[in-house]
């Protein structure tokens, strides 16, 4: 997977800043090479089937997500075009703070808009935005998403006791943006450096156990 350069802002790190200066051809070529280099490390590992290893060499999807704000990359439309030329689908995740960039972005396979609150007060409290006009930017981003002729998604990051109760507010935003899909993402606060190691491990193991139970139930016929 190719990742994006921190949330709703440019990164101050030299590595992330360097990414923004790179040409899209360089990023595509090196991302593919790094992916294949990583997959090759699995060769000979017990249980790894040769045909599946070979299949994994071919990148099919690219998630422009997870860390940073990919839509701020000056050559993002060209980058997306190169992905498609290489038969790689593009999944763009962006914060609702860049309406002009959303408007000008070339078509992607699927466009996600992160929506962390449905009121101006909640957004300021939860996201701690950098821009004074953060709410206007959010509403403008939703308007631009509604005009996109491609698959669109609202990604709702829901935090218990913070932003989860105003159902009508979220419904109004969905009506405004008309996304094709709504993805609700839960948030669990866990600071490893402030939590005893045994508790961190137990929480992670419990999460893994729950996922395994869910998957086993899902595929039992």
Short mmCIF file of N, CA and C in Angstrom, two decimals, residues 81-207:
data_model
loop_
_atom_site.label_atom_id
_atom_site.label_comp_id
_atom_site.label_asym_id
_atom_site.label_seq_id
_atom_site.Cartn_x
_atom_site.Cartn_y
_atom_site.Cartn_z
N UNK A 81 -3.68 9.65 -11.95
CA UNK A 81 -3.70 9.20 -13.34
C UNK A 81 -2.68 8.12 -13.62
N UNK A 82 -1.49 8.24 -13.04
CA UNK A 82 -0.45 7.23 -13.21
C UNK A 82 -0.85 5.91 -12.53
N UNK A 83 -1.52 6.00 -11.41
CA UNK A 83 -2.03 4.79 -10.76
C UNK A 83 -2.95 4.04 -11.71
N UNK A 84 -3.88 4.76 -12.30
CA UNK A 84 -4.86 4.14 -13.19
C UNK A 84 -4.19 3.58 -14.44
N UNK A 85 -3.16 4.28 -14.94
CA UNK A 85 -2.43 3.76 -16.10
C UNK A 85 -1.76 2.43 -15.79
N UNK A 86 -1.38 2.24 -14.52
CA UNK A 86 -0.77 1.00 -14.08
C UNK A 86 -1.80 0.00 -13.56
N UNK A 87 -3.08 0.26 -13.87
CA UNK A 87 -4.19 -0.62 -13.48
C UNK A 87 -4.26 -0.79 -11.97
N UNK A 88 -4.01 0.30 -11.24
CA UNK A 88 -4.11 0.32 -9.79
C UNK A 88 -5.26 1.25 -9.40
N UNK A 89 -6.20 0.75 -8.63
CA UNK A 89 -7.33 1.58 -8.21
C UNK A 89 -6.88 2.58 -7.15
N UNK A 90 -7.60 3.68 -7.04
CA UNK A 90 -7.21 4.76 -6.13
C UNK A 90 -8.33 5.02 -5.11
N UNK A 91 -7.97 4.94 -3.83
CA UNK A 91 -8.91 5.21 -2.75
C UNK A 91 -8.38 6.43 -1.98
N UNK A 92 -9.02 7.56 -2.19
CA UNK A 92 -8.57 8.81 -1.60
C UNK A 92 -9.37 9.13 -0.34
N UNK A 93 -8.65 9.37 0.77
CA UNK A 93 -9.27 9.81 2.02
C UNK A 93 -8.76 11.22 2.32
N UNK A 94 -9.67 12.15 2.49
CA UNK A 94 -9.28 13.52 2.77
C UNK A 94 -10.15 14.10 3.86
N UNK A 95 -9.59 15.04 4.62
CA UNK A 95 -10.37 15.75 5.62
C UNK A 95 -11.27 16.78 4.94
N UNK A 96 -12.32 17.13 5.59
CA UNK A 96 -13.27 18.09 5.03
C UNK A 96 -12.78 19.52 5.27
N UNK A 97 -11.58 19.83 4.71
CA UNK A 97 -10.99 21.15 4.90
C UNK A 97 -10.43 21.74 3.61
N UNK A 98 -10.61 21.03 2.51
CA UNK A 98 -9.98 21.48 1.27
C UNK A 98 -10.96 21.42 0.10
N UNK A 99 -12.01 22.26 0.13
CA UNK A 99 -13.04 22.19 -0.93
C UNK A 99 -12.50 22.45 -2.33
N UNK A 100 -11.53 23.38 -2.45
CA UNK A 100 -10.99 23.68 -3.78
C UNK A 100 -10.19 22.50 -4.32
N UNK A 101 -9.45 21.82 -3.45
CA UNK A 101 -8.68 20.65 -3.89
C UNK A 101 -9.60 19.49 -4.26
N UNK A 102 -10.69 19.34 -3.53
CA UNK A 102 -11.67 18.30 -3.86
C UNK A 102 -12.29 18.59 -5.22
N UNK A 103 -12.60 19.86 -5.46
CA UNK A 103 -13.20 20.25 -6.74
C UNK A 103 -12.27 19.95 -7.91
N UNK A 104 -10.98 20.24 -7.74
CA UNK A 104 -10.03 20.13 -8.84
C UNK A 104 -9.43 18.74 -9.00
N UNK A 105 -9.68 17.85 -8.06
CA UNK A 105 -9.07 16.52 -8.10
C UNK A 105 -9.62 15.70 -9.27
N UNK A 106 -8.71 15.04 -9.98
CA UNK A 106 -9.12 14.13 -11.04
C UNK A 106 -9.93 12.98 -10.46
N UNK A 107 -10.79 12.35 -11.25
CA UNK A 107 -11.61 11.24 -10.74
C UNK A 107 -10.76 10.13 -10.13
N UNK A 108 -11.19 9.66 -8.96
CA UNK A 108 -10.55 8.53 -8.30
C UNK A 108 -11.54 7.38 -8.24
N UNK A 109 -11.05 6.21 -7.88
CA UNK A 109 -11.94 5.04 -7.81
C UNK A 109 -12.99 5.24 -6.72
N UNK A 110 -12.55 5.73 -5.56
CA UNK A 110 -13.48 5.97 -4.47
C UNK A 110 -12.96 7.11 -3.61
N UNK A 111 -13.84 8.06 -3.31
CA UNK A 111 -13.47 9.28 -2.59
C UNK A 111 -14.09 9.27 -1.19
N UNK A 112 -13.24 9.32 -0.18
CA UNK A 112 -13.69 9.34 1.21
C UNK A 112 -13.54 10.75 1.78
N UNK A 113 -14.56 11.21 2.49
CA UNK A 113 -14.48 12.48 3.20
C UNK A 113 -14.62 12.18 4.69
N UNK A 114 -13.56 12.50 5.46
CA UNK A 114 -13.60 12.28 6.91
C UNK A 114 -14.45 13.36 7.57
N UNK A 115 -15.48 12.95 8.26
CA UNK A 115 -16.37 13.87 8.96
C UNK A 115 -16.35 13.48 10.44
N UNK A 116 -15.74 14.33 11.26
CA UNK A 116 -15.55 13.99 12.67
C UNK A 116 -16.58 14.62 13.60
N UNK A 117 -17.42 15.49 13.07
CA UNK A 117 -18.43 16.15 13.89
C UNK A 117 -19.49 16.74 12.98
N UNK A 118 -20.65 17.00 13.54
CA UNK A 118 -21.74 17.56 12.73
C UNK A 118 -22.16 18.95 13.20
N UNK A 119 -21.43 19.52 14.14
CA UNK A 119 -21.66 20.91 14.55
C UNK A 119 -20.32 21.63 14.62
N UNK A 120 -20.36 22.94 14.50
CA UNK A 120 -19.14 23.74 14.53
C UNK A 120 -18.43 23.60 15.88
N UNK A 121 -19.21 23.58 16.95
CA UNK A 121 -18.63 23.50 18.29
C UNK A 121 -17.94 22.15 18.51
N UNK A 122 -18.60 21.07 18.08
CA UNK A 122 -18.01 19.74 18.25
C UNK A 122 -16.74 19.58 17.42
N UNK A 123 -16.75 20.12 16.22
CA UNK A 123 -15.57 20.00 15.36
C UNK A 123 -14.38 20.73 15.98
N UNK A 124 -14.61 21.90 16.55
CA UNK A 124 -13.51 22.63 17.18
C UNK A 124 -12.98 21.86 18.38
N UNK A 125 -13.88 21.23 19.13
CA UNK A 125 -13.48 20.52 20.34
C UNK A 125 -12.74 19.22 20.02
N UNK A 126 -13.16 18.53 18.96
CA UNK A 126 -12.60 17.21 18.65
C UNK A 126 -11.37 17.31 17.75
N UNK A 127 -11.46 18.10 16.68
CA UNK A 127 -10.37 18.15 15.70
C UNK A 127 -9.30 19.18 16.02
N UNK A 128 -9.66 20.19 16.82
CA UNK A 128 -8.73 21.31 17.08
C UNK A 128 -8.14 21.83 15.77
N UNK A 129 -9.01 22.29 14.86
CA UNK A 129 -8.58 22.69 13.51
C UNK A 129 -7.64 23.89 13.51
N UNK A 130 -6.84 23.98 12.46
CA UNK A 130 -5.88 25.06 12.32
C UNK A 130 -6.50 26.32 11.73
N UNK A 131 -7.53 26.13 10.90
CA UNK A 131 -8.08 27.27 10.15
C UNK A 131 -9.23 27.92 10.92
N UNK A 132 -9.29 29.24 10.88
CA UNK A 132 -10.38 29.96 11.54
C UNK A 132 -11.72 29.68 10.85
N UNK A 133 -11.68 29.45 9.55
CA UNK A 133 -12.91 29.18 8.80
C UNK A 133 -13.13 27.68 8.60
N UNK A 134 -12.75 26.89 9.60
CA UNK A 134 -12.81 25.43 9.48
C UNK A 134 -14.21 24.91 9.18
N UNK A 135 -15.24 25.55 9.75
CA UNK A 135 -16.60 25.06 9.54
C UNK A 135 -17.06 25.36 8.12
N UNK A 136 -16.72 26.54 7.62
CA UNK A 136 -17.07 26.87 6.23
C UNK A 136 -16.34 25.94 5.26
N UNK A 137 -15.10 25.62 5.57
CA UNK A 137 -14.34 24.68 4.74
C UNK A 137 -14.99 23.30 4.75
N UNK A 138 -15.47 22.90 5.91
CA UNK A 138 -16.13 21.59 6.02
C UNK A 138 -17.39 21.55 5.16
N UNK A 139 -18.24 22.54 5.29
CA UNK A 139 -19.48 22.58 4.51
C UNK A 139 -19.19 22.69 3.02
N UNK A 140 -18.17 23.48 2.66
CA UNK A 140 -17.79 23.59 1.25
C UNK A 140 -17.29 22.27 0.69
N UNK A 141 -16.55 21.52 1.51
CA UNK A 141 -16.05 20.21 1.07
C UNK A 141 -17.20 19.24 0.83
N UNK A 142 -18.19 19.30 1.69
CA UNK A 142 -19.36 18.44 1.52
C UNK A 142 -20.12 18.80 0.24
N UNK A 143 -20.23 20.10 -0.04
CA UNK A 143 -20.89 20.54 -1.28
C UNK A 143 -20.13 20.02 -2.51
N UNK A 144 -18.81 20.09 -2.47
CA UNK A 144 -18.01 19.63 -3.60
C UNK A 144 -18.12 18.11 -3.77
N UNK A 145 -18.19 17.39 -2.66
CA UNK A 145 -18.33 15.94 -2.74
C UNK A 145 -19.63 15.55 -3.43
N UNK A 146 -20.68 16.33 -3.16
CA UNK A 146 -21.99 16.03 -3.77
C UNK A 146 -21.95 16.17 -5.29
N UNK A 147 -21.01 16.95 -5.81
CA UNK A 147 -20.93 17.18 -7.25
C UNK A 147 -20.07 16.14 -7.97
N UNK A 148 -19.37 15.29 -7.21
CA UNK A 148 -18.48 14.31 -7.80
C UNK A 148 -19.27 13.20 -8.49
N UNK A 149 -18.84 12.85 -9.69
CA UNK A 149 -19.49 11.76 -10.45
C UNK A 149 -18.65 10.49 -10.32
N UNK A 150 -18.48 10.04 -9.11
CA UNK A 150 -17.71 8.84 -8.81
C UNK A 150 -18.20 8.32 -7.47
N UNK A 151 -17.71 7.16 -7.07
CA UNK A 151 -18.14 6.62 -5.79
C UNK A 151 -17.63 7.49 -4.65
N UNK A 152 -18.52 7.87 -3.75
CA UNK A 152 -18.14 8.74 -2.63
C UNK A 152 -18.58 8.11 -1.31
N UNK A 153 -17.82 8.46 -0.26
CA UNK A 153 -18.06 7.87 1.06
C UNK A 153 -17.91 8.94 2.14
N UNK A 154 -18.82 8.94 3.09
CA UNK A 154 -18.65 9.69 4.33
C UNK A 154 -18.00 8.75 5.33
N UNK A 155 -16.83 9.12 5.84
CA UNK A 155 -16.20 8.34 6.91
C UNK A 155 -16.43 9.09 8.22
N UNK A 156 -17.32 8.54 9.05
CA UNK A 156 -17.66 9.15 10.33
C UNK A 156 -16.79 8.55 11.43
N UNK A 157 -15.92 9.34 12.02
CA UNK A 157 -15.10 8.90 13.14
C UNK A 157 -15.85 9.20 14.42
N UNK A 158 -16.37 8.17 15.06
CA UNK A 158 -17.26 8.34 16.20
C UNK A 158 -16.55 8.00 17.51
N UNK A 159 -16.62 8.94 18.46
CA UNK A 159 -15.98 8.78 19.77
C UNK A 159 -17.07 8.77 20.83
N UNK A 160 -17.12 7.70 21.60
CA UNK A 160 -18.15 7.56 22.62
C UNK A 160 -18.11 8.73 23.60
N UNK A 161 -19.30 9.30 23.88
CA UNK A 161 -19.47 10.43 24.80
C UNK A 161 -18.94 11.75 24.24
N UNK A 162 -18.55 11.77 22.97
CA UNK A 162 -18.04 13.00 22.38
C UNK A 162 -18.89 13.46 21.19
N UNK A 163 -19.08 12.58 20.21
CA UNK A 163 -19.73 13.03 18.98
C UNK A 163 -20.66 11.97 18.39
N UNK A 164 -21.21 11.14 19.22
CA UNK A 164 -21.92 9.97 18.70
C UNK A 164 -23.45 10.09 18.79
N UNK A 165 -23.95 11.12 19.50
CA UNK A 165 -25.38 11.16 19.81
C UNK A 165 -26.23 11.99 18.85
N UNK A 166 -25.62 12.94 18.14
CA UNK A 166 -26.40 13.85 17.30
C UNK A 166 -26.72 13.21 15.94
N UNK A 167 -27.63 12.27 15.96
CA UNK A 167 -27.98 11.53 14.74
C UNK A 167 -28.59 12.45 13.69
N UNK A 168 -29.45 13.35 14.12
CA UNK A 168 -30.09 14.27 13.17
C UNK A 168 -29.06 15.18 12.49
N UNK A 169 -28.06 15.59 13.24
CA UNK A 169 -27.02 16.43 12.67
C UNK A 169 -26.25 15.71 11.58
N UNK A 170 -25.89 14.46 11.83
CA UNK A 170 -25.19 13.68 10.81
C UNK A 170 -26.10 13.41 9.61
N UNK A 171 -27.37 13.18 9.89
CA UNK A 171 -28.32 12.94 8.79
C UNK A 171 -28.41 14.15 7.86
N UNK A 172 -28.38 15.34 8.45
CA UNK A 172 -28.43 16.57 7.64
C UNK A 172 -27.19 16.71 6.77
N UNK A 173 -26.03 16.32 7.30
CA UNK A 173 -24.79 16.40 6.52
C UNK A 173 -24.79 15.37 5.40
N UNK A 174 -25.32 14.19 5.70
CA UNK A 174 -25.42 13.16 4.66
C UNK A 174 -26.35 13.62 3.54
N UNK A 175 -27.45 14.23 3.90
CA UNK A 175 -28.39 14.74 2.90
C UNK A 175 -27.73 15.81 2.04
N UNK A 176 -26.87 16.58 2.62
CA UNK A 176 -26.18 17.66 1.91
C UNK A 176 -25.13 17.10 0.95
N UNK A 177 -24.37 16.10 1.40
CA UNK A 177 -23.27 15.57 0.59
C UNK A 177 -23.66 14.43 -0.33
N UNK A 178 -24.77 13.76 -0.04
CA UNK A 178 -25.28 12.65 -0.85
C UNK A 178 -24.20 11.61 -1.19
N UNK A 179 -23.47 11.09 -0.18
CA UNK A 179 -22.46 10.07 -0.48
C UNK A 179 -23.11 8.75 -0.88
N UNK A 180 -22.40 7.95 -1.64
CA UNK A 180 -22.92 6.64 -2.02
C UNK A 180 -22.89 5.67 -0.84
N UNK A 181 -21.90 5.86 0.05
CA UNK A 181 -21.75 4.98 1.20
C UNK A 181 -21.46 5.81 2.44
N UNK A 182 -21.78 5.22 3.60
CA UNK A 182 -21.44 5.82 4.89
C UNK A 182 -20.65 4.78 5.67
N UNK A 183 -19.47 5.18 6.10
CA UNK A 183 -18.59 4.29 6.85
C UNK A 183 -18.41 4.86 8.25
N UNK A 184 -18.87 4.12 9.26
CA UNK A 184 -18.73 4.55 10.65
C UNK A 184 -17.51 3.88 11.25
N UNK A 185 -16.57 4.70 11.72
CA UNK A 185 -15.32 4.20 12.29
C UNK A 185 -15.28 4.54 13.77
N UNK A 186 -15.11 3.54 14.62
CA UNK A 186 -15.03 3.79 16.06
C UNK A 186 -13.61 4.19 16.43
N UNK A 187 -13.49 4.89 17.53
CA UNK A 187 -12.18 5.35 18.00
C UNK A 187 -11.97 4.85 19.42
N UNK A 188 -10.82 4.23 19.65
CA UNK A 188 -10.46 3.77 20.98
C UNK A 188 -9.17 4.46 21.40
N UNK A 189 -9.22 5.19 22.50
CA UNK A 189 -8.03 5.91 22.97
C UNK A 189 -7.14 4.94 23.75
N UNK A 190 -5.92 4.78 23.29
CA UNK A 190 -4.98 3.88 23.96
C UNK A 190 -3.58 4.44 23.82
N UNK A 191 -3.04 4.98 24.90
CA UNK A 191 -1.69 5.52 24.89
C UNK A 191 -0.75 4.47 25.47
N UNK A 192 0.02 3.85 24.61
CA UNK A 192 0.89 2.77 25.06
C UNK A 192 1.91 3.26 26.09
N UNK A 193 2.39 4.49 25.92
CA UNK A 193 3.44 4.96 26.82
C UNK A 193 2.89 5.32 28.20
N UNK A 194 1.53 5.35 28.35
CA UNK A 194 0.94 5.65 29.64
C UNK A 194 0.20 4.44 30.22
N UNK A 195 0.27 3.31 29.52
CA UNK A 195 -0.49 2.13 29.91
C UNK A 195 0.47 0.98 30.20
N UNK A 196 0.27 0.24 31.30
CA UNK A 196 1.14 -0.91 31.58
C UNK A 196 1.17 -1.88 30.40
N UNK A 197 2.34 -2.44 30.14
CA UNK A 197 2.51 -3.31 28.98
C UNK A 197 1.52 -4.46 28.96
N UNK A 198 1.26 -5.07 30.14
CA UNK A 198 0.37 -6.22 30.15
C UNK A 198 -1.05 -5.84 29.75
N UNK A 199 -1.46 -4.60 30.10
CA UNK A 199 -2.79 -4.15 29.74
C UNK A 199 -2.89 -3.89 28.25
N UNK A 200 -1.84 -3.26 27.66
CA UNK A 200 -1.82 -3.02 26.22
C UNK A 200 -1.93 -4.34 25.47
N UNK A 201 -1.11 -5.31 25.89
CA UNK A 201 -1.14 -6.63 25.22
C UNK A 201 -2.50 -7.28 25.36
N UNK A 202 -3.11 -7.17 26.56
CA UNK A 202 -4.41 -7.80 26.77
C UNK A 202 -5.48 -7.17 25.89
N UNK A 203 -5.45 -5.85 25.78
CA UNK A 203 -6.43 -5.17 24.94
C UNK A 203 -6.28 -5.57 23.48
N UNK A 204 -5.04 -5.66 23.01
CA UNK A 204 -4.81 -6.03 21.62
C UNK A 204 -5.22 -7.47 21.37
N UNK A 205 -4.93 -8.37 22.32
CA UNK A 205 -5.30 -9.78 22.17
C UNK A 205 -6.82 -9.95 22.19
N UNK A 206 -7.50 -9.18 23.05
CA UNK A 206 -8.96 -9.26 23.09
C UNK A 206 -9.57 -8.79 21.78
N UNK A 207 -8.98 -7.74 21.21
CA UNK A 207 -9.47 -7.25 19.92
C UNK A 207 -9.28 -8.30 18.84
#
